[in-house]
Amino acid sequence: MSKPVTIVLVYQSLLGIYGDQGNAKVALKRLQLRGIEAELVSVEPGEPMPDDADLYFLGGGEDMAQISALKALQSDGGLRRGVENGGVLLAVCAGFQICGTTLTVGARDEVVEGLGLLDVETRRGEPRAVGEVLHRWTRPDGTESLITGFENHGGRTTLGPAAKPLATVEVGVGNDGSGVEGAVQQVGKGWVIGTYPHGPILPRNPELADHLLELALGRGLEPLPMPEIDELRRQRIDALRG
Ligand code: GLN
């Protein structure tokens, strides 16, 4: 019998304030609805981070909480090994920022070193980016899908050459106001996807959820028809496009 797909929800006590834990729950549910055995594990600072999981989820949080999470992840080292071993990491907002090479924190904008899992840098910018967003994401098969969500960040993130944008911005600020949103990078045998939208993003965007699952499983998945989710998406998109 094959082992269950393992999903790790990382440091909810620090990075749980924006509800991004919903991403891990949706990943679990979409696997279970397809009859794929899966388990969700919550790991807190001080507990060893498994380095053999299939999926890892990092959420958003306040500046000081994100630095505590960064320090704990740096000293543990399991998340990096887990991705290098083939795990897929979705990192949202504060989680996205700490995956980068450097970021600024605190009133004095001190520059600190990130996890280096994404070739991105974050610096504080004005004004704070707050509001509903709509982004255009090109799926691996070349078709376009829209990403809806809610951004709330003071950081502005710029991409280096090793990181590719996840999407382009139709409504909202995105990474830094330059028209791109998020970052994608292969790290060892795994993948890291950083993005700003809360919502959480995966309940709002089932195609992105399935993309993550397909990356982690290394195979395609049949669609899961959910007309009520399609209707909610249509309403949100219509509201943003006026
Ligand atoms: N503290 C970070 C910022 O303001 C991240 C915020 C968040 O996770 N929503 O940029």
PDB file of C-alpha atoms and ligand atoms in Angstrom:
ATOM      1  CA  MET A   1       0.000   0.000   0.000  1.00  0.00           C
ATOM      2  CA  SER A   2       1.331   3.469  -0.853  1.00  0.00           C
ATOM      3  CA  LYS A   3       1.872   5.873   2.015  1.00  0.00           C
ATOM      4  CA  PRO A   4      -0.673   8.674   2.572  1.00  0.00           C
ATOM      5  CA  VAL A   5       0.069  12.072   1.081  1.00  0.00           C
ATOM      6  CA  THR A   6       1.447  14.161   3.947  1.00  0.00           C
ATOM      7  CA  ILE A   7       0.493  17.822   4.277  1.00  0.00           C
ATOM      8  CA  VAL A   8       2.285  19.983   6.839  1.00  0.00           C
ATOM      9  CA  LEU A   9       0.721  23.136   8.213  1.00  0.00           C
ATOM     10  CA  VAL A  10       3.666  25.200   9.443  1.00  0.00           C
ATOM     11  CA  TYR A  11       3.622  27.292  12.656  1.00  0.00           C
ATOM     12  CA  GLN A  12      -0.047  28.237  13.014  1.00  0.00           C
ATOM     13  CA  SER A  13       0.622  29.891  16.380  1.00  0.00           C
ATOM     14  CA  LEU A  14       2.776  32.458  14.529  1.00  0.00           C
ATOM     15  CA  LEU A  15       1.406  32.493  10.983  1.00  0.00           C
ATOM     16  CA  GLY A  16      -2.280  31.713  11.471  1.00  0.00           C
ATOM     17  CA  ILE A  17      -3.759  35.172  11.823  1.00  0.00           C
ATOM     18  CA  TYR A  18      -4.994  35.581   8.218  1.00  0.00           C
ATOM     19  CA  GLY A  19      -6.834  32.271   7.960  1.00  0.00           C
ATOM     20  CA  ASP A  20      -4.367  30.805   5.454  1.00  0.00           C
ATOM     21  CA  GLN A  21      -4.636  27.432   7.227  1.00  0.00           C
ATOM     22  CA  GLY A  22      -7.669  26.974   4.965  1.00  0.00           C
ATOM     23  CA  ASN A  23      -5.201  26.243   2.145  1.00  0.00           C
ATOM     24  CA  ALA A  24      -3.960  23.077   3.848  1.00  0.00           C
ATOM     25  CA  LYS A  25      -7.517  21.983   4.625  1.00  0.00           C
ATOM     26  CA  VAL A  26      -8.559  22.410   1.001  1.00  0.00           C
ATOM     27  CA  ALA A  27      -5.533  20.435  -0.190  1.00  0.00           C
ATOM     28  CA  LEU A  28      -6.492  17.612   2.193  1.00  0.00           C
ATOM     29  CA  LYS A  29     -10.156  17.670   1.182  1.00  0.00           C
ATOM     30  CA  ARG A  30      -9.491  17.713  -2.576  1.00  0.00           C
ATOM     31  CA  LEU A  31      -7.288  14.639  -2.190  1.00  0.00           C
ATOM     32  CA  GLN A  32      -9.827  12.823  -0.009  1.00  0.00           C
ATOM     33  CA  LEU A  33     -12.699  13.598  -2.398  1.00  0.00           C
ATOM     34  CA  ARG A  34     -10.697  11.766  -5.073  1.00  0.00           C
ATOM     35  CA  GLY A  35     -10.169   8.771  -2.804  1.00  0.00           C
ATOM     36  CA  ILE A  36      -6.474   9.570  -2.239  1.00  0.00           C
ATOM     37  CA  GLU A  37      -5.337   8.839   1.296  1.00  0.00           C
ATOM     38  CA  ALA A  38      -3.884  11.959   2.921  1.00  0.00           C
ATOM     39  CA  GLU A  39      -3.035  13.315   6.362  1.00  0.00           C
ATOM     40  CA  LEU A  40      -2.674  16.830   7.725  1.00  0.00           C
ATOM     41  CA  VAL A  41       0.021  17.448  10.337  1.00  0.00           C
ATOM     42  CA  SER A  42       0.395  20.703  12.258  1.00  0.00           C
ATOM     43  CA  VAL A  43       3.955  21.568  13.315  1.00  0.00           C
ATOM     44  CA  GLU A  44       4.769  24.320  15.824  1.00  0.00           C
ATOM     45  CA  PRO A  45       8.092  26.070  16.603  1.00  0.00           C
ATOM     46  CA  GLY A  46      10.347  23.798  18.651  1.00  0.00           C
ATOM     47  CA  GLU A  47       8.879  20.649  17.112  1.00  0.00           C
ATOM     48  CA  PRO A  48      10.962  18.935  14.430  1.00  0.00           C
ATOM     49  CA  MET A  49       9.843  19.803  10.899  1.00  0.00           C
ATOM     50  CA  PRO A  50       9.366  16.602   8.857  1.00  0.00           C
ATOM     51  CA  ASP A  51      11.656  16.584   5.829  1.00  0.00           C
ATOM     52  CA  ASP A  52       9.726  13.936   3.895  1.00  0.00           C
ATOM     53  CA  ALA A  53       6.298  15.571   3.513  1.00  0.00           C
ATOM     54  CA  ASP A  54       4.605  16.081   0.154  1.00  0.00           C
ATOM     55  CA  LEU A  55       3.160  19.542   0.780  1.00  0.00           C
ATOM     56  CA  TYR A  56       4.029  22.381   3.169  1.00  0.00           C
ATOM     57  CA  PHE A  57       1.891  25.448   3.897  1.00  0.00           C
ATOM     58  CA  LEU A  58       3.137  28.760   5.310  1.00  0.00           C
ATOM     59  CA  GLY A  59       0.675  31.578   6.011  1.00  0.00           C
ATOM     60  CA  GLY A  60       0.680  35.300   6.644  1.00  0.00           C
ATOM     61  CA  GLY A  61       1.379  37.100   9.908  1.00  0.00           C
ATOM     62  CA  GLU A  62       2.592  40.261  11.571  1.00  0.00           C
ATOM     63  CA  ASP A  63       6.190  41.465  11.149  1.00  0.00           C
ATOM     64  CA  MET A  64       7.467  40.188  14.513  1.00  0.00           C
ATOM     65  CA  ALA A  65       5.689  36.836  14.240  1.00  0.00           C
ATOM     66  CA  GLN A  66       7.164  36.285  10.804  1.00  0.00           C
ATOM     67  CA  ILE A  67      10.686  36.902  12.108  1.00  0.00           C
ATOM     68  CA  SER A  68      10.133  34.398  14.945  1.00  0.00           C
ATOM     69  CA  ALA A  69       8.944  31.872  12.358  1.00  0.00           C
ATOM     70  CA  LEU A  70      11.943  32.612  10.140  1.00  0.00           C
ATOM     71  CA  LYS A  71      14.416  32.050  12.999  1.00  0.00           C
ATOM     72  CA  ALA A  72      12.750  28.788  14.021  1.00  0.00           C
ATOM     73  CA  LEU A  73      12.733  27.502  10.429  1.00  0.00           C
ATOM     74  CA  GLN A  74      16.379  28.485   9.943  1.00  0.00           C
ATOM     75  CA  SER A  75      17.519  26.658  13.064  1.00  0.00           C
ATOM     76  CA  ASP A  76      15.404  23.571  12.298  1.00  0.00           C
ATOM     77  CA  GLY A  77      16.383  23.172   8.625  1.00  0.00           C
ATOM     78  CA  GLY A  78      13.666  20.577   7.908  1.00  0.00           C
ATOM     79  CA  LEU A  79      11.594  22.747   5.580  1.00  0.00           C
ATOM     80  CA  ARG A  80      14.512  23.308   3.204  1.00  0.00           C
ATOM     81  CA  ARG A  81      15.362  19.597   3.212  1.00  0.00           C
ATOM     82  CA  GLY A  82      11.696  18.745   2.692  1.00  0.00           C
ATOM     83  CA  VAL A  83      11.491  20.915  -0.416  1.00  0.00           C
ATOM     84  CA  GLU A  84      14.845  19.703  -1.750  1.00  0.00           C
ATOM     85  CA  ASN A  85      13.589  16.133  -1.281  1.00  0.00           C
ATOM     86  CA  GLY A  86      10.615  16.864  -3.568  1.00  0.00           C
ATOM     87  CA  GLY A  87       8.063  18.644  -1.358  1.00  0.00           C
ATOM     88  CA  VAL A  88       5.893  21.464  -2.651  1.00  0.00           C
ATOM     89  CA  LEU A  89       5.661  24.600  -0.505  1.00  0.00           C
ATOM     90  CA  LEU A  90       2.912  27.213  -0.780  1.00  0.00           C
ATOM     91  CA  ALA A  91       3.982  30.336   1.098  1.00  0.00           C
ATOM     92  CA  VAL A  92       1.532  33.216   1.533  1.00  0.00           C
ATOM     93  CA  CYS A  93       2.401  36.862   2.286  1.00  0.00           C
ATOM     94  CA  ALA A  94       4.640  36.859   5.401  1.00  0.00           C
ATOM     95  CA  GLY A  95       5.443  33.250   4.529  1.00  0.00           C
ATOM     96  CA  PHE A  96       6.346  34.339   0.974  1.00  0.00           C
ATOM     97  CA  GLN A  97       8.561  37.129   2.271  1.00  0.00           C
ATOM     98  CA  ILE A  98      10.560  34.907   4.651  1.00  0.00           C
ATOM     99  CA  CYS A  99      11.261  32.418   1.831  1.00  0.00           C
ATOM    100  CA  GLY A 100      13.238  35.144   0.047  1.00  0.00           C
ATOM    101  CA  THR A 101      16.933  35.997   0.274  1.00  0.00           C
ATOM    102  CA  THR A 102      16.452  39.162   2.372  1.00  0.00           C
ATOM    103  CA  LEU A 103      13.622  41.202   3.910  1.00  0.00           C
ATOM    104  CA  THR A 104      13.273  44.247   6.126  1.00  0.00           C
ATOM    105  CA  VAL A 105      11.585  44.243   9.514  1.00  0.00           C
ATOM    106  CA  GLY A 106      10.694  46.510  12.413  1.00  0.00           C
ATOM    107  CA  ALA A 107      10.549  50.278  12.811  1.00  0.00           C
ATOM    108  CA  ARG A 108      14.175  50.680  11.694  1.00  0.00           C
ATOM    109  CA  ASP A 109      13.756  48.516   8.595  1.00  0.00           C
ATOM    110  CA  GLU A 110      16.621  46.262   9.573  1.00  0.00           C
ATOM    111  CA  VAL A 111      17.590  43.943   6.698  1.00  0.00           C
ATOM    112  CA  VAL A 112      17.527  40.271   7.694  1.00  0.00           C
ATOM    113  CA  GLU A 113      18.462  37.156   5.761  1.00  0.00           C
ATOM    114  CA  GLY A 114      15.550  34.942   4.684  1.00  0.00           C
ATOM    115  CA  LEU A 115      15.385  31.199   4.038  1.00  0.00           C
ATOM    116  CA  GLY A 116      16.764  31.620   0.517  1.00  0.00           C
ATOM    117  CA  LEU A 117      14.176  29.271  -0.976  1.00  0.00           C
ATOM    118  CA  LEU A 118      13.058  31.940  -3.456  1.00  0.00           C
ATOM    119  CA  ASP A 119      15.207  34.436  -5.349  1.00  0.00           C
ATOM    120  CA  VAL A 120      13.182  37.409  -4.093  1.00  0.00           C
ATOM    121  CA  GLU A 121      13.825  40.397  -1.834  1.00  0.00           C
ATOM    122  CA  THR A 122      11.270  42.320   0.221  1.00  0.00           C
ATOM    123  CA  ARG A 123      11.498  45.936   1.429  1.00  0.00           C
ATOM    124  CA  ARG A 124       8.864  48.013   3.177  1.00  0.00           C
ATOM    125  CA  GLY A 125       6.883  50.326   0.875  1.00  0.00           C
ATOM    126  CA  GLU A 126       4.104  52.887   1.111  1.00  0.00           C
ATOM    127  CA  PRO A 127       1.169  52.828   1.077  1.00  0.00           C
ATOM    128  CA  ARG A 128       0.225  49.458   2.511  1.00  0.00           C
ATOM    129  CA  ALA A 129      -1.353  47.258  -0.182  1.00  0.00           C
ATOM    130  CA  VAL A 130      -4.845  46.349   1.035  1.00  0.00           C
ATOM    131  CA  GLY A 131      -7.831  45.082  -0.946  1.00  0.00           C
ATOM    132  CA  GLU A 132      -9.384  42.512  -3.204  1.00  0.00           C
ATOM    133  CA  VAL A 133      -7.150  41.342  -6.056  1.00  0.00           C
ATOM    134  CA  LEU A 134      -7.550  39.677  -9.429  1.00  0.00           C
ATOM    135  CA  HIS A 135      -4.576  38.061 -11.115  1.00  0.00           C
ATOM    136  CA  ARG A 136      -4.061  36.207 -14.387  1.00  0.00           C
ATOM    137  CA  TRP A 137      -2.315  32.874 -13.999  1.00  0.00           C
ATOM    138  CA  THR A 138      -1.176  30.789 -16.952  1.00  0.00           C
ATOM    139  CA  ARG A 139      -1.630  27.112 -16.175  1.00  0.00           C
ATOM    140  CA  PRO A 140       0.991  24.558 -17.245  1.00  0.00           C
ATOM    141  CA  ASP A 141      -1.177  23.583 -20.251  1.00  0.00           C
ATOM    142  CA  GLY A 142      -1.086  27.216 -21.480  1.00  0.00           C
ATOM    143  CA  THR A 143      -4.693  28.077 -20.593  1.00  0.00           C
ATOM    144  CA  GLU A 144      -5.438  31.116 -18.455  1.00  0.00           C
ATOM    145  CA  SER A 145      -7.066  31.004 -15.044  1.00  0.00           C
ATOM    146  CA  LEU A 146      -7.985  33.929 -12.809  1.00  0.00           C
ATOM    147  CA  ILE A 147      -6.808  34.114  -9.197  1.00  0.00           C
ATOM    148  CA  THR A 148      -8.984  35.997  -6.721  1.00  0.00           C
ATOM    149  CA  GLY A 149      -7.998  36.881  -3.171  1.00  0.00           C
ATOM    150  CA  PHE A 150      -7.327  39.635  -0.664  1.00  0.00           C
ATOM    151  CA  GLU A 151      -3.939  41.315  -0.213  1.00  0.00           C
ATOM    152  CA  ASN A 152      -2.752  43.059   2.937  1.00  0.00           C
ATOM    153  CA  HIS A 153       0.961  43.796   3.017  1.00  0.00           C
ATOM    154  CA  GLY A 154       3.460  46.556   3.677  1.00  0.00           C
ATOM    155  CA  GLY A 155       6.323  44.697   2.010  1.00  0.00           C
ATOM    156  CA  ARG A 156       7.222  45.166  -1.662  1.00  0.00           C
ATOM    157  CA  THR A 157       8.829  42.115  -3.237  1.00  0.00           C
ATOM    158  CA  THR A 158      11.143  42.078  -6.262  1.00  0.00           C
ATOM    159  CA  LEU A 159      12.195  38.974  -8.165  1.00  0.00           C
ATOM    160  CA  GLY A 160      15.733  37.898  -9.057  1.00  0.00           C
ATOM    161  CA  PRO A 161      16.466  35.849 -12.183  1.00  0.00           C
ATOM    162  CA  ALA A 162      15.931  32.413 -10.591  1.00  0.00           C
ATOM    163  CA  ALA A 163      12.337  33.180  -9.578  1.00  0.00           C
ATOM    164  CA  LYS A 164       9.528  33.469 -12.126  1.00  0.00           C
ATOM    165  CA  PRO A 165       6.298  35.383 -11.400  1.00  0.00           C
ATOM    166  CA  LEU A 166       3.271  33.241 -10.563  1.00  0.00           C
ATOM    167  CA  ALA A 167       0.789  35.576 -12.252  1.00  0.00           C
ATOM    168  CA  THR A 168       0.187  39.065 -13.644  1.00  0.00           C
ATOM    169  CA  VAL A 169      -1.923  41.664 -11.856  1.00  0.00           C
ATOM    170  CA  GLU A 170      -5.299  42.760 -13.219  1.00  0.00           C
ATOM    171  CA  VAL A 171      -6.560  44.381  -9.989  1.00  0.00           C
ATOM    172  CA  GLY A 172      -4.411  45.165  -6.942  1.00  0.00           C
ATOM    173  CA  VAL A 173      -0.749  45.843  -6.152  1.00  0.00           C
ATOM    174  CA  GLY A 174       0.751  42.352  -6.298  1.00  0.00           C
ATOM    175  CA  ASN A 175       4.449  42.018  -5.509  1.00  0.00           C
ATOM    176  CA  ASP A 176       5.547  45.632  -5.890  1.00  0.00           C
ATOM    177  CA  GLY A 177       3.190  47.510  -8.186  1.00  0.00           C
ATOM    178  CA  SER A 178       5.119  46.473 -11.317  1.00  0.00           C
ATOM    179  CA  GLY A 179       2.329  44.206 -12.576  1.00  0.00           C
ATOM    180  CA  VAL A 180       3.552  40.832 -11.362  1.00  0.00           C
ATOM    181  CA  GLU A 181       2.330  38.665  -8.526  1.00  0.00           C
ATOM    182  CA  GLY A 182       4.039  35.907  -6.568  1.00  0.00           C
ATOM    183  CA  ALA A 183       7.038  33.767  -7.415  1.00  0.00           C
ATOM    184  CA  VAL A 184       7.710  30.194  -8.501  1.00  0.00           C
ATOM    185  CA  GLN A 185      11.027  28.402  -8.253  1.00  0.00           C
ATOM    186  CA  GLN A 186      12.268  24.844  -8.407  1.00  0.00           C
ATOM    187  CA  VAL A 187      14.441  23.999  -5.397  1.00  0.00           C
ATOM    188  CA  GLY A 188      16.167  20.636  -5.568  1.00  0.00           C
ATOM    189  CA  LYS A 189      13.462  18.105  -6.485  1.00  0.00           C
ATOM    190  CA  GLY A 190      10.667  20.297  -5.115  1.00  0.00           C
ATOM    191  CA  TRP A 191       8.865  23.535  -5.828  1.00  0.00           C
ATOM    192  CA  VAL A 192       8.248  26.740  -3.915  1.00  0.00           C
ATOM    193  CA  ILE A 193       5.300  28.974  -4.787  1.00  0.00           C
ATOM    194  CA  GLY A 194       5.110  32.320  -3.020  1.00  0.00           C
ATOM    195  CA  THR A 195       2.051  34.550  -3.324  1.00  0.00           C
ATOM    196  CA  TYR A 196       0.388  37.513  -1.579  1.00  0.00           C
ATOM    197  CA  PRO A 197      -3.351  36.749  -1.632  1.00  0.00           C
ATOM    198  CA  HIS A 198      -5.175  35.589   1.459  1.00  0.00           C
ATOM    199  CA  GLY A 199      -8.774  34.553   1.159  1.00  0.00           C
ATOM    200  CA  PRO A 200      -7.525  31.883   1.690  1.00  0.00           C
ATOM    201  CA  ILE A 201      -6.228  31.523  -1.859  1.00  0.00           C
ATOM    202  CA  LEU A 202      -6.836  27.800  -2.453  1.00  0.00           C
ATOM    203  CA  PRO A 203     -10.521  27.639  -1.420  1.00  0.00           C
ATOM    204  CA  ARG A 204     -11.103  30.574  -3.782  1.00  0.00           C
ATOM    205  CA  ASN A 205      -9.042  29.136  -6.626  1.00  0.00           C
ATOM    206  CA  PRO A 206      -9.541  25.382  -7.050  1.00  0.00           C
ATOM    207  CA  GLU A 207      -7.443  25.204 -10.235  1.00  0.00           C
ATOM    208  CA  LEU A 208      -4.435  26.535  -8.348  1.00  0.00           C
ATOM    209  CA  ALA A 209      -5.141  24.036  -5.552  1.00  0.00           C
ATOM    210  CA  ASP A 210      -5.096  21.174  -8.047  1.00  0.00           C
ATOM    211  CA  HIS A 211      -1.915  22.514  -9.664  1.00  0.00           C
ATOM    212  CA  LEU A 212      -0.144  22.265  -6.293  1.00  0.00           C
ATOM    213  CA  LEU A 213      -1.488  18.761  -5.741  1.00  0.00           C
ATOM    214  CA  GLU A 214      -0.390  17.683  -9.218  1.00  0.00           C
ATOM    215  CA  LEU A 215       3.102  19.056  -8.620  1.00  0.00           C
ATOM    216  CA  ALA A 216       3.308  17.176  -5.317  1.00  0.00           C
ATOM    217  CA  LEU A 217       1.924  13.911  -6.718  1.00  0.00           C
ATOM    218  CA  GLY A 218       3.795  14.128 -10.013  1.00  0.00           C
ATOM    219  CA  ARG A 219       0.663  13.254 -12.013  1.00  0.00           C
ATOM    220  CA  GLY A 220      -2.519  14.807 -13.350  1.00  0.00           C
ATOM    221  CA  LEU A 221      -5.838  14.778 -11.475  1.00  0.00           C
ATOM    222  CA  GLU A 222      -9.387  14.621 -12.746  1.00  0.00           C
ATOM    223  CA  PRO A 223     -11.361  17.865 -12.209  1.00  0.00           C
ATOM    224  CA  LEU A 224     -13.760  18.011  -9.243  1.00  0.00           C
ATOM    225  CA  PRO A 225     -16.947  19.753 -10.373  1.00  0.00           C
ATOM    226  CA  MET A 226     -18.207  22.206  -7.699  1.00  0.00           C
ATOM    227  CA  PRO A 227     -20.846  24.517  -9.197  1.00  0.00           C
ATOM    228  CA  GLU A 228     -21.295  26.526  -6.001  1.00  0.00           C
ATOM    229  CA  ILE A 229     -17.586  27.435  -5.970  1.00  0.00           C
ATOM    230  CA  ASP A 230     -17.776  28.406  -9.655  1.00  0.00           C
ATOM    231  CA  GLU A 231     -20.714  30.689  -8.867  1.00  0.00           C
ATOM    232  CA  LEU A 232     -18.882  32.360  -5.968  1.00  0.00           C
ATOM    233  CA  ARG A 233     -15.882  32.906  -8.224  1.00  0.00           C
ATOM    234  CA  ARG A 234     -18.048  34.421 -10.931  1.00  0.00           C
ATOM    235  CA  GLN A 235     -19.572  36.863  -8.422  1.00  0.00           C
ATOM    236  CA  ARG A 236     -16.172  37.948  -7.083  1.00  0.00           C
ATOM    237  CA  ILE A 237     -14.701  38.400 -10.539  1.00  0.00           C
ATOM    238  CA  ASP A 238     -17.746  40.373 -11.748  1.00  0.00           C
ATOM    239  CA  ALA A 239     -17.580  42.619  -8.682  1.00  0.00           C
ATOM    240  CA  LEU A 240     -13.908  43.428  -9.362  1.00  0.00           C
ATOM    241  CA  ARG A 241     -14.383  44.024 -13.066  1.00  0.00           C
ATOM    242  CA  GLY A 242     -17.430  46.205 -12.430  1.00  0.00           C
TER     243      GLY A 242
HETATM  244  N1  GLN B   1       4.106  41.681   7.783  1.00  0.00           N
HETATM  245  C1  GLN B   1       4.151  41.540   6.363  1.00  0.00           C
HETATM  246  C2  GLN B   1       3.821  42.811   5.583  1.00  0.00           C
HETATM  247  O1  GLN B   1       3.089  43.653   6.055  1.00  0.00           O
HETATM  248  C3  GLN B   1       3.222  40.410   5.967  1.00  0.00           C
HETATM  249  C4  GLN B   1       1.766  40.725   6.158  1.00  0.00           C
HETATM  250  C5  GLN B   1       0.870  39.538   5.920  1.00  0.00           C
HETATM  251  O2  GLN B   1       1.275  38.394   6.059  1.00  0.00           O
HETATM  252  N2  GLN B   1      -0.360  39.804   5.602  1.00  0.00           N
HETATM  253  O3  GLN B   1       4.294  42.970   4.483  1.00  0.00           O
END
